[in-house]
Amino acid sequence: QVQLVESGGGLVQPGGSLRLSCTASGRIFSIDEMGWYRQAPGKERELVASIKSDGNTKYDDSVKGRFTIFRDDAKKMVYLQMNSPEPEDTAVYYCNAEIRGGFYSFAHIYWGQGTQVTVSS
């Protein structure tokens, strides 16, 4: 069974910085795309940033220039560096990964349990 576990959430002041981490474990042959999503109260879950196995990244317009996604394939981890967060970034952040369990296996999407990020002074 594959698990994704997030860490690093908490309270951060506007203009500060915070780094979220996500570790994948279990039966993993390869990890294709990895990403961070968020869901604020009363809103739908939305993509924040994603990164493919070749390093290509994609960001929501609201976080471009402030957030950076990067990955460490040796450690099976993905990170979200949040610089200059704003109150509007307050949400539960979820890690997401497209993982293959074997060479001939189809890729499956897995989700972490979420970590709360609150941006407030």
mmCIF file with all atom_site columns, C-alpha atoms in Angstrom, residues 24-86:
data_model
loop_
_atom_site.group_PDB
_atom_site.id
_atom_site.type_symbol
_atom_site.label_atom_id
_atom_site.label_alt_id
_atom_site.label_comp_id
_atom_site.label_asym_id
_atom_site.label_entity_id
_atom_site.label_seq_id
_atom_site.pdbx_PDB_ins_code
_atom_site.Cartn_x
_atom_site.Cartn_y
_atom_site.Cartn_z
_atom_site.occupancy
_atom_site.B_iso_or_equiv
_atom_site.pdbx_formal_charge
_atom_site.auth_seq_id
_atom_site.auth_comp_id
_atom_site.auth_asym_id
_atom_site.auth_atom_id
_atom_site.pdbx_PDB_model_num
ATOM 1  C CA . ALA A 1 24 ? 5.803   8.769  -0.280  1.00 0.00 ? 24 ALA A CA 1
ATOM 2  C CA . SER A 1 25 ? 6.248   5.250  1.044   1.00 0.00 ? 25 SER A CA 1
ATOM 3  C CA . GLY A 1 26 ? 5.163   1.724  0.213   1.00 0.00 ? 26 GLY A CA 1
ATOM 4  C CA . ARG A 1 27 ? 5.289   -0.285 -2.993  1.00 0.00 ? 27 ARG A CA 1
ATOM 5  C CA . ILE A 1 28 ? 6.706   2.312  -5.392  1.00 0.00 ? 28 ILE A CA 1
ATOM 6  C CA . PHE A 1 29 ? 8.372   1.577  -8.734  1.00 0.00 ? 29 PHE A CA 1
ATOM 7  C CA . SER A 1 30 ? 8.280   5.112  -10.061 1.00 0.00 ? 30 SER A CA 1
ATOM 8  C CA . ILE A 1 31 ? 6.645   8.452  -9.362  1.00 0.00 ? 31 ILE A CA 1
ATOM 9  C CA . ASP A 1 32 ? 5.423   10.480 -12.300 1.00 0.00 ? 32 ASP A CA 1
ATOM 10 C CA . GLU A 1 33 ? 3.750   13.815 -11.570 1.00 0.00 ? 33 GLU A CA 1
ATOM 11 C CA . MET A 1 34 ? 3.628   15.158 -8.006  1.00 0.00 ? 34 MET A CA 1
ATOM 12 C CA . GLY A 1 35 ? 1.658   18.120 -6.833  1.00 0.00 ? 35 GLY A CA 1
ATOM 13 C CA . TRP A 1 36 ? 0.222   20.275 -4.088  1.00 0.00 ? 36 TRP A CA 1
ATOM 14 C CA . TYR A 1 37 ? -3.456  21.139 -3.900  1.00 0.00 ? 37 TYR A CA 1
ATOM 15 C CA . ARG A 1 38 ? -5.325  23.212 -1.367  1.00 0.00 ? 38 ARG A CA 1
ATOM 16 C CA . GLN A 1 39 ? -8.856  23.593 -0.127  1.00 0.00 ? 39 GLN A CA 1
ATOM 17 C CA . ALA A 1 40 ? -10.122 26.595 1.765   1.00 0.00 ? 40 ALA A CA 1
ATOM 18 C CA . PRO A 1 41 ? -13.395 26.501 3.753   1.00 0.00 ? 41 PRO A CA 1
ATOM 19 C CA . GLY A 1 42 ? -16.373 26.639 1.435   1.00 0.00 ? 42 GLY A CA 1
ATOM 20 C CA . LYS A 1 43 ? -14.246 26.308 -1.679  1.00 0.00 ? 43 LYS A CA 1
ATOM 21 C CA . GLU A 1 44 ? -13.306 23.484 -4.011  1.00 0.00 ? 44 GLU A CA 1
ATOM 22 C CA . ARG A 1 45 ? -9.915  21.840 -3.955  1.00 0.00 ? 45 ARG A CA 1
ATOM 23 C CA . GLU A 1 46 ? -7.561  23.568 -6.389  1.00 0.00 ? 46 GLU A CA 1
ATOM 24 C CA . LEU A 1 47 ? -4.134  22.922 -7.838  1.00 0.00 ? 47 LEU A CA 1
ATOM 25 C CA . VAL A 1 48 ? -1.370  25.046 -6.335  1.00 0.00 ? 48 VAL A CA 1
ATOM 26 C CA . ALA A 1 49 ? 1.655   23.613 -8.118  1.00 0.00 ? 49 ALA A CA 1
ATOM 27 C CA . SER A 1 50 ? 2.795   20.423 -9.814  1.00 0.00 ? 50 SER A CA 1
ATOM 28 C CA . ILE A 1 51 ? 6.074   18.960 -11.003 1.00 0.00 ? 51 ILE A CA 1
ATOM 29 C CA . LYS A 1 52 ? 6.661   16.167 -13.482 1.00 0.00 ? 52 LYS A CA 1
ATOM 30 C CA . SER A 1 53 ? 9.429   13.573 -13.343 1.00 0.00 ? 53 SER A CA 1
ATOM 31 C CA . ASP A 1 54 ? 11.360  15.563 -15.958 1.00 0.00 ? 54 ASP A CA 1
ATOM 32 C CA . GLY A 1 55 ? 11.291  18.621 -13.715 1.00 0.00 ? 55 GLY A CA 1
ATOM 33 C CA . ASN A 1 56 ? 8.674   20.621 -15.604 1.00 0.00 ? 56 ASN A CA 1
ATOM 34 C CA . THR A 1 57 ? 6.577   22.679 -13.219 1.00 0.00 ? 57 THR A CA 1
ATOM 35 C CA . LYS A 1 58 ? 3.179   24.306 -13.299 1.00 0.00 ? 58 LYS A CA 1
ATOM 36 C CA . TYR A 1 59 ? 1.791   26.937 -10.915 1.00 0.00 ? 59 TYR A CA 1
ATOM 37 C CA . ASP A 1 60 ? -1.522  28.550 -10.230 1.00 0.00 ? 60 ASP A CA 1
ATOM 38 C CA . ASP A 1 61 ? -1.345  32.216 -11.199 1.00 0.00 ? 61 ASP A CA 1
ATOM 39 C CA . SER A 1 62 ? -2.047  33.286 -7.613  1.00 0.00 ? 62 SER A CA 1
ATOM 40 C CA . VAL A 1 63 ? 1.198   31.751 -6.312  1.00 0.00 ? 63 VAL A CA 1
ATOM 41 C CA . LYS A 1 64 ? 3.587   32.375 -9.211  1.00 0.00 ? 64 LYS A CA 1
ATOM 42 C CA . GLY A 1 65 ? 6.724   34.109 -8.011  1.00 0.00 ? 65 GLY A CA 1
ATOM 43 C CA . ARG A 1 66 ? 5.971   33.325 -4.361  1.00 0.00 ? 66 ARG A CA 1
ATOM 44 C CA . PHE A 1 67 ? 5.785   29.532 -4.124  1.00 0.00 ? 67 PHE A CA 1
ATOM 45 C CA . THR A 1 68 ? 8.274   26.980 -5.453  1.00 0.00 ? 68 THR A CA 1
ATOM 46 C CA . ILE A 1 69 ? 7.716   23.261 -5.893  1.00 0.00 ? 69 ILE A CA 1
ATOM 47 C CA . PHE A 1 70 ? 10.631  20.853 -6.032  1.00 0.00 ? 70 PHE A CA 1
ATOM 48 C CA . ARG A 1 71 ? 11.208  17.158 -5.553  1.00 0.00 ? 71 ARG A CA 1
ATOM 49 C CA . ASP A 1 72 ? 13.852  14.721 -4.353  1.00 0.00 ? 72 ASP A CA 1
ATOM 50 C CA . ASP A 1 73 ? 13.279  11.430 -6.155  1.00 0.00 ? 73 ASP A CA 1
ATOM 51 C CA . ALA A 1 74 ? 15.915  9.579  -4.125  1.00 0.00 ? 74 ALA A CA 1
ATOM 52 C CA . LYS A 1 75 ? 13.960  10.374 -0.975  1.00 0.00 ? 75 LYS A CA 1
ATOM 53 C CA . LYS A 1 76 ? 10.564  10.087 -2.680  1.00 0.00 ? 76 LYS A CA 1
ATOM 54 C CA . MET A 1 77 ? 9.674   13.540 -1.456  1.00 0.00 ? 77 MET A CA 1
ATOM 55 C CA . VAL A 1 78 ? 8.077   16.688 -2.831  1.00 0.00 ? 78 VAL A CA 1
ATOM 56 C CA . TYR A 1 79 ? 8.262   20.107 -1.242  1.00 0.00 ? 79 TYR A CA 1
ATOM 57 C CA . LEU A 1 80 ? 6.402   23.387 -1.458  1.00 0.00 ? 80 LEU A CA 1
ATOM 58 C CA . GLN A 1 81 ? 8.392   26.439 -0.448  1.00 0.00 ? 81 GLN A CA 1
ATOM 59 C CA . MET A 1 82 ? 5.928   29.182 0.427   1.00 0.00 ? 82 MET A CA 1
ATOM 60 C CA . ASN A 1 83 ? 7.439   32.672 0.472   1.00 0.00 ? 83 ASN A CA 1
ATOM 61 C CA . SER A 1 84 ? 5.498   35.834 1.174   1.00 0.00 ? 84 SER A CA 1
ATOM 62 C CA . PRO A 1 85 ? 2.289   33.972 1.969   1.00 0.00 ? 85 PRO A CA 1
ATOM 63 C CA . GLU A 1 86 ? -0.922  35.953 2.147   1.00 0.00 ? 86 GLU A CA 1
#
